[in-house]
Amino acid sequence: MSAIRIMAVFCALAAPFASGCSDSAGLAARVNQAPITVSEVDLLLSKRGIAPAQATAEQRNRALEELIDQALFVQQAYGNDLEEDPRVAQAIKELLARAYLEQQLAQLGEPGNDDIAEYYDEHPELFRERRRYQLQEVAIEAAGESLVELEEKLGTIQTLNDLIDWLNERGIKFEVGASIKSGDDLPMDLLRHLSQAREGQVLKVQNPLGVTVLQVVRIEADPRPLADAQEDIRKFLHNRAIEKLLKETASKLRANAKIERYGAGAA
């Protein structure tokens, strides 16, 4: 493989993560005609937790030598046709896909203060009216007839101790636990039930192995002011926007693509 082709492929792979492979970017070195730019050195320093503007000459030289070794390894890999190895080809695809998604995500701005305040007001159970719950729980393994029988029993129990006695009599496996959790520590579907619960109330929640029965031992007010929650809300809204953008991008690309499937992951 020619050095020119190697240089072209190397630059193509590096492009999403550096300013470019051209003299205008500022050359730091050439390795068999393949350029290493100052931007690439800066990027590597940043990945190492070193601000490029504050890097010492020794740190910059060390980063450059690392990139020279990398360029030599890449050239040898292409010289040995390793780009045709399925594992390498897949890794390149993943790299390019990630670079494209990062490019799309760069369009997202940070949530504004109005967005944060709106979310805060829309979820009083998480913030303004947040409560702390002291819970006792019994996680029960049950399926089939045992689960049907358990469902019937849950409609009649008064305390968890009654339930535990009944489970022991039937030889049904279970585990007992206790916890104290605030509203924002709980799954939203469970919080919806707990936000309307009263002390002493028994609730049933499905789990992967059967049923978890919760008893609300104590409820305390635990409000969280906007100033305290602001940064967490900002991160949540930003992550939600990222997830939405990724789904919309994939959906749009699929709609405009010709996709032919040959069985479920055809062997």
XYZ file of N, CA and C in Angstrom:
801
model
N 0.856 -1.192 0.000
C 0.000 0.000 0.000
C 0.889 1.238 0.000
N 0.584 2.216 -0.806
C 1.424 3.401 -0.921
C 1.324 4.266 0.316
N 2.399 5.051 0.527
C 2.405 5.962 1.680
C 1.315 7.009 1.552
N 1.012 7.403 0.283
C -0.034 8.422 0.075
C -1.385 7.894 0.522
N -1.676 6.608 0.162
C -2.963 6.040 0.571
C -3.026 5.901 2.085
N -1.908 5.459 2.663
C -1.855 5.343 4.123
C -2.151 6.686 4.772
N -1.519 7.740 4.251
C -1.732 9.074 4.799
C -3.188 9.482 4.666
N -3.800 9.199 3.516
C -5.185 9.590 3.295
C -6.115 8.877 4.254
N -5.892 7.556 4.422
C -6.757 6.789 5.330
C -6.564 7.246 6.766
N -5.300 7.469 7.139
C -5.015 7.901 8.503
C -5.673 9.244 8.806
N -5.600 10.163 7.873
C -6.228 11.473 8.060
C -7.736 11.360 8.127
N -8.303 10.459 7.315
C -9.762 10.291 7.317
C -10.246 9.816 8.666
N -9.493 8.905 9.274
C -9.893 8.407 10.588
C -9.677 9.448 11.667
N -8.643 10.261 11.520
C -8.345 11.255 12.542
C -9.222 12.480 12.440
N -9.793 12.726 11.279
C -10.505 13.984 11.017
C -11.577 14.326 12.022
N -12.442 13.368 12.474
C -13.497 13.753 13.402
C -12.986 14.237 14.746
N -11.713 13.926 15.045
C -11.207 14.224 16.375
C -10.089 15.262 16.379
N -9.765 15.805 15.211
C -8.735 16.838 15.129
C -9.174 17.878 14.118
N -8.426 18.974 14.072
C -8.806 20.058 13.175
C -8.625 19.672 11.719
N -7.732 18.735 11.449
C -7.550 18.324 10.066
C -6.111 17.933 9.808
N -5.878 17.343 8.624
C -4.537 16.907 8.272
C -4.028 17.788 7.142
N -3.786 19.035 7.444
C -3.297 19.957 6.415
C -2.284 20.892 7.043
N -1.490 21.475 6.181
C -0.469 22.400 6.671
C -1.092 23.548 7.443
N -2.317 23.919 7.062
C -2.952 25.056 7.716
C -3.252 24.786 9.176
N -3.352 23.499 9.531
C -3.635 23.168 10.927
C -2.399 23.325 11.798
N -1.227 23.431 11.179
C 0.010 23.541 11.938
C 0.629 22.176 12.115
N 1.688 21.895 11.405
C 2.308 20.575 11.467
C 3.185 20.448 12.700
N 3.105 19.274 13.313
C 4.011 18.951 14.408
C 5.080 17.964 13.946
N 4.710 17.126 12.957
C 5.664 16.138 12.433
C 5.087 15.504 11.173
N 5.941 14.803 10.434
C 5.498 13.934 9.352
C 6.124 12.571 9.584
N 5.333 11.532 9.344
C 5.815 10.156 9.505
C 5.568 9.437 8.187
N 6.620 9.246 7.414
C 6.471 8.666 6.075
C 5.402 9.423 5.280
N 5.494 10.721 5.296
C 4.608 11.651 4.590
C 3.253 11.857 5.273
N 2.899 11.030 6.235
C 1.630 11.216 6.936
C 1.807 12.308 7.987
N 1.001 13.378 7.931
C 1.192 14.492 8.871
C 0.603 14.223 10.246
N 1.258 14.761 11.231
C 0.710 14.854 12.592
C 0.605 16.338 12.904
N -0.594 16.798 13.224
C -0.811 18.224 13.413
C -0.691 18.628 14.874
N -0.505 19.913 15.061
C -0.492 20.472 16.415
C -1.828 20.204 17.105
N -2.910 20.256 16.330
C -4.235 20.002 16.907
C -4.321 18.599 17.482
N -3.688 17.628 16.806
C -3.689 16.264 17.328
C -2.902 16.174 18.634
N -1.810 16.883 18.715
C -1.031 16.917 19.961
C -1.875 17.520 21.078
N -2.551 18.635 20.759
C -3.398 19.289 21.757
C -4.512 18.356 22.228
N -5.106 17.626 21.286
C -6.191 16.720 21.633
C -5.701 15.616 22.557
N -4.547 15.055 22.266
C -4.004 13.997 23.120
C -3.686 14.525 24.513
N -3.143 15.736 24.578
C -2.872 16.337 25.885
C -4.163 16.506 26.675
N -5.211 16.955 26.011
C -6.499 17.140 26.688
C -7.032 15.820 27.215
N -6.871 14.755 26.417
C -7.316 13.434 26.866
C -6.532 12.960 28.080
N -5.311 13.442 28.207
C -4.492 13.078 29.366
C -4.738 13.998 30.563
N -5.703 14.913 30.417
C -6.025 15.819 31.510
C -5.094 17.010 31.616
N -4.402 17.326 30.516
C -3.454 18.446 30.506
C -3.988 19.533 29.575
N -4.156 20.735 30.099
C -4.604 21.847 29.258
C -3.488 22.194 28.281
N -3.750 22.147 26.968
C -2.677 22.403 25.988
C -1.932 23.711 26.221
N -2.657 24.758 26.614
C -2.016 26.066 26.810
C -1.041 26.052 27.981
N -1.270 25.126 28.946
C -0.402 25.063 30.118
C 0.626 23.934 30.035
N 0.633 23.187 28.925
C 1.530 22.038 28.806
C 2.977 22.489 28.712
N 3.857 21.745 29.364
C 5.290 22.036 29.271
C 5.836 21.472 27.966
N 7.040 21.906 27.613
C 7.686 21.401 26.398
C 7.872 19.888 26.491
N 8.226 19.406 27.687
C 8.410 17.964 27.872
C 7.100 17.210 27.640
N 5.990 17.742 28.153
C 4.694 17.090 27.970
C 4.284 17.083 26.500
N 4.525 18.178 25.806
C 4.179 18.242 24.389
C 5.037 17.263 23.577
N 6.317 17.192 23.908
C 7.205 16.267 23.206
C 6.800 14.819 23.456
N 6.426 14.519 24.700
C 6.011 13.161 25.027
C 4.744 12.787 24.249
N 3.807 13.739 24.150
C 2.578 13.488 23.395
C 2.892 13.280 21.915
N 3.792 14.089 21.387
C 4.162 13.965 19.973
C 4.800 12.603 19.700
N 5.710 12.176 20.571
C 6.357 10.874 20.369
C 5.324 9.746 20.413
N 4.329 9.872 21.272
C 3.262 8.862 21.340
C 2.485 8.822 20.022
N 2.219 9.990 19.447
C 1.503 10.036 18.173
C 2.351 9.506 17.024
N 3.654 9.716 17.093
C 4.547 9.166 16.066
C 4.511 7.641 16.115
N 4.595 7.073 17.317
C 4.496 5.619 17.448
C 3.158 5.128 16.902
N 2.093 5.834 17.257
C 0.763 5.445 16.785
C 0.698 5.459 15.258
N 1.250 6.505 14.635
C 1.240 6.601 13.176
C 2.016 5.439 12.546
N 3.145 5.088 13.141
C 3.931 3.964 12.628
C 3.166 2.651 12.733
N 2.483 2.447 13.866
C 1.697 1.222 14.055
C 0.553 1.164 13.041
N -0.112 2.318 12.830
C -1.223 2.363 11.874
C -0.721 2.037 10.466
N 0.405 2.606 10.101
C 0.946 2.351 8.768
C 1.303 0.879 8.587
N 1.867 0.279 9.614
C 2.185 -1.150 9.531
C 0.924 -1.996 9.440
N -0.113 -1.584 10.158
C -1.381 -2.317 10.119
C -1.966 -2.307 8.718
N -1.973 -1.112 8.074
C -2.478 -1.031 6.709
C -1.549 -1.754 5.736
N -0.257 -1.705 5.998
C 0.681 -2.422 5.140
C 0.468 -3.919 5.178
N -0.055 -4.434 6.308
C -0.345 -5.860 6.454
C -1.817 -6.179 6.183
N -2.525 -5.207 5.582
C -3.941 -5.384 5.224
C -4.822 -5.729 6.418
N -4.462 -5.236 7.601
C -5.270 -5.532 8.778
C -6.612 -4.817 8.751
N -6.747 -3.786 7.886
C -8.038 -3.112 7.785
C -9.110 -4.046 7.243
N -8.705 -5.169 6.642
C -9.664 -6.133 6.124
C -10.092 -7.142 7.179
N -9.431 -7.155 8.322
C -9.839 -8.024 9.433
C -11.215 -7.570 9.919
N -12.196 -8.468 10.050
C -13.550 -8.064 10.468
C -13.579 -7.293 11.780
N -12.703 -7.650 12.715
C -12.678 -6.937 13.994
C -12.216 -5.498 13.813
N -11.216 -5.315 12.973
C -10.716 -3.966 12.715
C -11.751 -3.154 11.955
N -12.360 -3.784 10.950
C -13.380 -3.084 10.165
C -14.528 -2.635 11.050
N -14.944 -3.494 11.983
C -16.026 -3.128 12.884
C -15.611 -1.996 13.809
N -14.372 -2.031 14.287
C -13.892 -0.963 15.174
C -13.868 0.375 14.439
N -13.473 0.356 13.157
C -13.457 1.591 12.367
C -14.876 2.120 12.192
N -15.827 1.209 11.924
C -17.224 1.616 11.786
C -17.736 2.268 13.074
N -17.405 1.647 14.198
C -17.843 2.195 15.482
C -17.238 3.573 15.721
N -15.972 3.740 15.362
C -15.297 5.025 15.521
C -15.968 6.107 14.693
N -16.251 5.788 13.424
C -16.869 6.768 12.539
C -18.307 7.073 12.966
N -19.045 6.046 13.413
C -20.414 6.268 13.877
C -20.416 7.178 15.099
N -19.483 6.937 16.018
C -19.405 7.773 17.215
C -19.036 9.208 16.858
N -18.110 9.355 15.891
C -17.716 10.707 15.481
C -18.899 11.453 14.870
N -19.703 10.749 14.055
C -20.877 11.391 13.450
C -21.875 11.814 14.527
N -22.121 10.936 15.494
C -23.077 11.268 16.548
C -22.572 12.428 17.396
N -21.287 12.463 17.656
C -20.730 13.583 18.415
C -20.894 14.890 17.644
N -20.765 14.803 16.323
C -20.967 15.983 15.488
C -22.411 16.471 15.585
N -23.361 15.542 15.574
C -24.765 15.917 15.693
C -25.076 16.480 17.078
N -24.499 15.873 18.097
C -24.773 16.311 19.470
C -24.191 17.684 19.766
N -23.178 18.070 18.982
C -22.580 19.392 19.182
C -23.588 20.508 18.914
N -24.699 20.173 18.234
C -25.722 21.169 17.936
C -26.588 21.495 19.154
N -26.573 20.612 20.128
C -27.434 20.805 21.292
C -26.911 21.910 22.200
N -27.797 22.748 22.635
C -27.423 23.747 23.631
C -27.788 23.244 25.028
N -27.329 23.952 26.023
C -27.665 23.608 27.409
C -29.087 24.069 27.723
N -29.813 23.329 28.551
C -31.155 23.768 28.964
C -31.091 25.130 29.645
N -32.074 25.986 29.358
C -32.107 27.313 29.960
C -32.745 27.296 31.340
N -32.617 28.391 32.047
C -33.187 28.493 33.391
C -34.706 28.354 33.379
N -35.353 28.841 32.314
C -36.809 28.707 32.216
C -37.212 27.245 32.078
N -36.435 26.480 31.291
C -36.724 25.049 31.132
C -36.565 24.323 32.460
N -35.546 24.704 33.202
C -35.283 24.065 34.494
C -36.402 24.382 35.480
N -36.810 25.636 35.534
C -37.887 26.039 36.442
C -39.198 25.349 36.076
N -39.440 25.202 34.786
C -40.680 24.544 34.335
C -40.697 23.078 34.775
N -39.570 22.390 34.614
C -39.499 20.988 35.036
C -39.678 20.880 36.545
N -39.086 21.793 37.278
C -39.211 21.804 38.728
C -40.680 21.924 39.137
N -41.401 22.828 38.506
C -42.813 23.048 38.836
C -43.690 21.870 38.418
N -43.314 21.187 37.342
C -44.118 20.074 36.836
C -43.972 18.809 37.669
N -42.958 18.763 38.526
C -42.710 17.545 39.313
C -42.564 17.881 40.797
N -43.639 18.317 41.425
C -43.563 18.664 42.859
C -43.168 17.474 43.726
N -43.551 16.245 43.289
C -43.227 15.063 44.093
C -41.725 14.816 44.179
N -40.970 15.384 43.229
C -39.514 15.229 43.235
C -38.810 16.375 43.953
N -39.492 17.508 44.099
C -38.819 18.708 44.591
C -39.611 19.429 45.687
N -40.509 20.292 45.309
C -41.186 21.154 46.283
C -41.957 20.349 47.333
N -42.566 19.248 46.915
C -43.347 18.427 47.841
C -42.709 17.060 48.057
N -41.406 17.013 47.866
C -40.701 15.740 48.039
C -40.868 15.237 49.464
N -40.983 13.892 49.586
C -41.111 13.280 50.899
C -40.073 12.169 51.055
N -39.751 11.886 52.319
C -38.837 10.781 52.637
C -39.672 9.630 53.193
N -39.411 8.434 52.657
C -40.208 7.269 53.017
C -39.346 6.228 53.741
N -39.829 5.801 54.903
C -39.223 4.658 55.575
C -40.056 3.436 55.200
N -39.394 2.481 54.557
C -40.113 1.345 53.980
C -39.612 0.023 54.545
N -40.535 -0.908 54.719
C -40.196 -2.305 54.947
C -40.662 -3.068 53.727
N -39.890 -4.043 53.308
C -40.246 -4.742 52.081
C -39.997 -6.232 52.177
N -40.830 -6.962 51.456
C -40.686 -8.413 51.348
C -40.665 -8.750 49.857
N -39.507 -9.200 49.370
C -39.367 -9.590 47.969
C -39.648 -11.085 47.864
N -40.652 -11.426 47.076
C -41.167 -12.800 47.051
C -40.935 -13.425 45.686
N -40.401 -14.654 45.700
C -40.252 -15.419 44.465
C -41.497 -16.278 44.288
N -42.271 -16.003 43.271
C -43.505 -16.763 43.053
C -43.864 -16.754 41.583
N -44.426 -17.853 41.124
C -44.878 -17.962 39.736
C -46.005 -18.993 39.679
N -46.747 -18.963 38.606
C -47.804 -19.952 38.399
C -48.864 -19.916 39.484
N -49.210 -21.103 40.026
C -50.257 -21.206 41.039
C -49.878 -20.467 42.319
N -48.593 -20.508 42.659
C -48.152 -19.811 43.869
C -48.397 -18.316 43.761
N -48.183 -17.769 42.559
C -48.397 -16.343 42.352
C -49.880 -15.997 42.437
N -50.721 -16.844 41.878
C -52.169 -16.618 41.954
C -52.622 -16.647 43.412
N -52.142 -17.627 44.159
C -52.500 -17.748 45.570
C -51.998 -16.540 46.363
N -50.795 -16.096 46.028
C -50.220 -14.930 46.703
C -51.060 -13.684 46.435
N -51.475 -13.502 45.193
C -52.293 -12.339 44.840
C -53.569 -12.312 45.676
N -54.168 -13.477 45.870
C -55.384 -13.547 46.682
C -55.090 -13.203 48.135
N -53.963 -13.681 48.641
C -53.602 -13.429 50.036
C -53.331 -11.955 50.280
N -52.721 -11.283 49.316
C -52.367 -9.880 49.496
C -53.596 -9.008 49.714
N -54.745 -9.460 49.267
C -55.958 -8.682 49.459
C -56.506 -8.761 50.874
N -55.918 -9.640 51.693
C -56.463 -9.836 53.049
C -55.473 -9.534 54.172
N -54.176 -9.383 53.848
C -53.201 -9.219 54.934
C -53.324 -7.847 55.584
N -53.009 -7.791 56.872
C -53.029 -6.544 57.626
C -51.614 -6.027 57.887
N -50.664 -6.932 58.113
C -49.281 -6.545 58.393
C -48.329 -7.431 57.602
N -47.089 -6.987 57.484
C -46.081 -7.802 56.805
C -45.760 -9.059 57.592
N -45.880 -8.987 58.915
C -45.632 -10.183 59.723
C -46.627 -11.285 59.381
N -47.889 -10.905 59.142
C -48.884 -11.896 58.727
C -48.473 -12.526 57.392
N -48.000 -11.704 56.486
C -47.583 -12.203 55.189
C -46.396 -13.140 55.332
N -45.414 -12.772 56.157
C -44.217 -13.597 56.346
C -44.588 -14.958 56.927
N -45.491 -14.961 57.902
C -45.939 -16.233 58.486
C -46.583 -17.109 57.415
N -47.391 -16.506 56.580
C -48.082 -17.260 55.531
C -47.091 -17.809 54.504
N -46.093 -17.008 54.144
C -45.082 -17.456 53.187
C -44.280 -18.627 53.741
N -43.929 -18.555 55.016
C -43.190 -19.659 55.654
C -44.013 -20.937 55.656
N -45.303 -20.811 55.922
C -46.180 -21.982 55.912
C -46.231 -22.641 54.538
N -46.202 -21.826 53.476
C -46.297 -22.346 52.114
C -44.938 -22.748 51.540
N -43.864 -22.425 52.246
C -42.524 -22.740 51.745
C -42.125 -21.898 50.547
N -42.668 -20.689 50.447
C -42.359 -19.794 49.341
C -41.131 -18.958 49.706
N -40.170 -18.873 48.794
C -38.941 -18.126 49.058
C -39.203 -16.624 49.085
N -38.527 -15.939 50.010
C -38.663 -14.488 50.095
C -37.465 -13.907 50.831
N -37.286 -12.598 50.674
C -36.254 -11.862 51.410
C -36.872 -10.622 52.017
N -36.437 -10.286 53.228
C -36.967 -9.126 53.942
C -35.913 -8.026 53.946
N -36.344 -6.792 53.765
C -35.423 -5.665 53.783
C -36.090 -4.412 54.303
N -35.283 -3.386 54.497
C -35.797 -2.094 54.954
C -34.952 -1.005 54.318
N -35.563 0.149 54.102
C -34.832 1.252 53.482
C -35.503 2.570 53.821
N -34.724 3.639 53.678
C -35.242 4.999 53.805
C -34.843 5.743 52.536
N -35.834 6.182 51.776
C -35.550 6.801 50.483
C -36.390 8.050 50.281
N -35.756 9.045 49.662
C -36.491 10.242 49.265
C -37.116 10.017 47.896
N -38.072 10.882 47.542
C -38.815 10.704 46.316
C -37.951 10.596 45.083
N -36.869 11.395 45.005
C -36.037 11.374 43.809
C -35.084 10.185 43.756
N -35.123 9.314 44.772
C -34.332 8.085 44.754
C -35.147 6.897 44.255
N -36.429 7.117 43.977
C -37.341 6.026 43.653
C -37.719 6.041 42.180
N -38.005 4.867 41.605
C -38.534 4.835 40.234
C -39.843 5.600 40.155
N -40.073 6.268 39.024
C -41.248 7.124 38.908
C -42.549 6.362 39.081
N -42.630 5.123 38.567
C -43.885 4.389 38.709
C -44.190 4.069 40.162
N -43.157 3.756 40.954
C -43.364 3.501 42.374
C -43.669 4.796 43.116
N -42.987 5.878 42.744
C -43.206 7.156 43.413
C -44.647 7.633 43.236
N -45.221 7.366 42.077
C -46.619 7.775 41.850
C -47.549 7.145 42.883
N -47.270 5.889 43.232
C -48.085 5.220 44.254
C -47.768 5.759 45.651
N -46.477 5.915 45.944
C -46.082 6.350 47.282
C -46.504 7.784 47.568
N -46.527 8.634 46.535
C -46.888 10.034 46.762
C -48.324 10.179 47.257
N -49.146 9.153 47.037
C -50.529 9.170 47.507
C -50.731 8.260 48.719
N -49.652 7.639 49.184
C -49.786 6.649 50.264
C -49.855 7.322 51.632
N -50.296 6.551 52.586
C -50.337 6.994 53.982
C -49.507 6.023 54.824
N -49.122 6.437 55.995
C -48.328 5.579 56.876
C -49.114 4.320 57.222
N -48.411 3.186 57.171
C -49.028 1.894 57.455
C -49.576 1.200 56.229
N -49.692 1.911 55.114
C -50.280 1.318 53.913
C -49.335 0.277 53.300
N -49.932 -0.772 52.742
C -49.187 -1.844 52.098
C -49.388 -1.748 50.586
N -48.276 -1.790 49.844
C -48.313 -1.688 48.395
C -47.669 -2.914 47.769
N -48.113 -3.245 46.578
C -47.567 -4.378 45.839
C -46.887 -3.873 44.572
N -45.671 -4.393 44.307
C -44.915 -4.009 43.116
C -44.391 -5.278 42.447
N -44.579 -5.381 41.131
C -44.049 -6.541 40.416
C -42.529 -6.469 40.359
N -41.880 -7.626 40.496
C -40.438 -7.700 40.280
C -40.162 -8.852 39.327
N -38.932 -8.954 38.792
C -38.652 -9.977 37.768
C -38.931 -11.411 38.224
N -38.855 -11.670 39.535
C -39.043 -13.038 40.028
C -40.409 -13.269 40.646
N -41.174 -12.213 40.819
C -42.476 -12.372 41.452
C -43.077 -11.053 41.879
N -43.126 -10.829 43.208
C -43.771 -9.638 43.741
C -42.964 -9.105 44.922
N -42.887 -7.787 45.031
C -42.337 -7.146 46.226
C -43.468 -6.415 46.925
N -43.616 -6.700 48.219
C -44.659 -6.062 49.020
C -43.993 -5.036 49.933
N -44.458 -3.793 49.857
C -43.897 -2.697 50.641
C -44.905 -2.220 51.677
N -44.402 -1.932 52.858
C -45.237 -1.264 53.853
C -44.596 0.076 54.195
N -45.397 1.145 54.120
C -44.915 2.487 54.412
C -44.933 2.683 55.922
N -43.744 2.675 56.538
C -43.641 2.783 57.995
C -43.770 4.235 58.440
N -43.090 5.120 57.715
C -43.075 6.528 58.124
C -42.906 7.419 56.898
N -43.537 8.573 56.913
C -43.411 9.557 55.840
C -43.042 10.905 56.449
N -41.999 11.529 55.916
C -41.571 12.843 56.399
C -41.441 13.805 55.223
N -41.769 15.053 55.439
C -41.567 16.083 54.422
C -40.069 16.266 54.185
N -39.677 16.360 52.928
C -38.262 16.501 52.577
C -38.120 17.376 51.329
N -38.626 18.612 51.376
C -38.625 19.464 50.178
C -37.208 19.801 49.723
N -37.074 19.974 48.414
C -35.791 20.342 47.831
C -35.962 21.634 47.062
N -35.292 22.705 47.450
C -35.460 24.000 46.764
C -34.865 23.984 45.362
N -35.355 24.873 44.526
C -34.899 24.952 43.138
C -33.399 25.187 43.060
N -32.880 26.045 43.906
C -31.451 26.363 43.852
C -30.592 25.118 44.058
N -31.062 24.214 44.912
C -30.315 22.994 45.192
C -30.449 21.981 44.060
N -31.623 21.952 43.412
C -31.898 20.947 42.380
C -31.501 21.384 40.980
N -31.160 22.636 40.798
C -30.984 23.206 39.472
C -29.980 22.451 38.611
N -28.824 22.152 39.153
C -27.791 21.506 38.350
C -28.180 20.084 37.977
N -28.806 19.350 38.900
C -29.255 17.993 38.588
C -30.323 18.014 37.495
N -31.228 18.978 37.562
C -32.272 19.089 36.530
C -31.638 19.421 35.182
N -30.657 20.314 35.201
C -29.977 20.687 33.956
C -29.363 19.446 33.291
N -28.675 18.621 34.078
C -28.050 17.418 33.531
C -29.105 16.450 33.007
N -30.197 16.296 33.763
C -31.258 15.395 33.336
C -31.862 15.853 32.012
N -32.183 17.142 31.900
C -32.789 17.659 30.676
C -31.829 17.548 29.493
N -30.549 17.780 29.757
C -29.560 17.668 28.686
C -29.464 16.221 28.196
N -29.409 15.273 29.130
C -29.332 13.860 28.754
C -30.595 13.422 28.021
N -31.744 13.941 28.452
C -32.995 13.606 27.775
C -32.995 14.155 26.350
N -32.451 15.355 26.175
C -32.359 15.940 24.839
C -31.422 15.131 23.948
N -30.328 14.624 24.525
C -29.402 13.783 23.772
C -30.110 12.516 23.302
N -30.825 11.873 24.204
C -31.531 10.640 23.854
C -32.562 10.896 22.750
N -33.272 12.013 22.857
C -34.277 12.350 21.841
C -33.618 12.594 20.486
N -32.512 13.335 20.481
C -31.829 13.634 19.226
C -31.305 12.361 18.569
N -30.744 11.462 19.356
C -30.208 10.227 18.797
C -31.322 9.390 18.163
N -32.469 9.309 18.840
C -33.587 8.548 18.290
C -34.109 9.192 17.015
N -34.241 10.511 17.011
C -34.749 11.209 15.827
C -33.768 11.083 14.656
N -32.481 11.157 14.953
C -31.472 11.035 13.894
C -31.523 9.650 13.269
N -31.577 8.613 14.114
C -31.642 7.249 13.593
C -32.911 7.038 12.783
N -34.023 7.569 13.274
C -35.297 7.412 12.574
C -35.269 8.091 11.206
N -34.708 9.293 11.145
C -34.622 10.032 9.885
C -33.728 9.315 8.882
N -32.593 8.826 9.343
C -31.673 8.133 8.449
C -32.279 6.830 7.935
N -32.982 6.129 8.804
C -33.638 4.892 8.378
C -34.704 5.170 7.320
N -35.443 6.267 7.516
C -36.531 6.596 6.589
C -36.003 6.888 5.190
N -34.776 7.388 5.094
C -34.205 7.765 3.802
C -33.228 6.730 3.249
N -33.118 5.605 3.950
C -32.154 4.587 3.541
C -32.872 3.389 2.917
N -32.159 2.696 2.060
C -32.648 1.428 1.522
C -32.025 0.318 2.360
N -32.836 -0.335 3.163
C -32.358 -1.365 4.083
C -32.938 -2.704 3.651
N -32.060 -3.665 3.380
C -32.499 -4.990 2.991
C -32.038 -5.988 4.053
N -32.987 -6.733 4.601
C -32.664 -7.713 5.641
C -32.769 -9.119 5.073
N -31.845 -9.948 5.455
C -31.828 -11.330 4.974
C -31.904 -12.264 6.177
N -33.068 -12.321 6.789
C -33.218 -13.144 7.991
C -32.761 -12.380 9.215
N -33.000 -12.952 10.378
C -32.603 -12.325 11.642
C -31.116 -12.534 11.859
N -30.303 -11.542 11.448
C -28.848 -11.667 11.581
C -28.359 -12.895 10.841
N -28.684 -12.968 9.572
C -28.465 -14.177 8.765
C -27.080 -14.762 8.980
N -27.055 -16.084 9.205
C -25.788 -16.762 9.454
C -25.090 -17.048 8.123
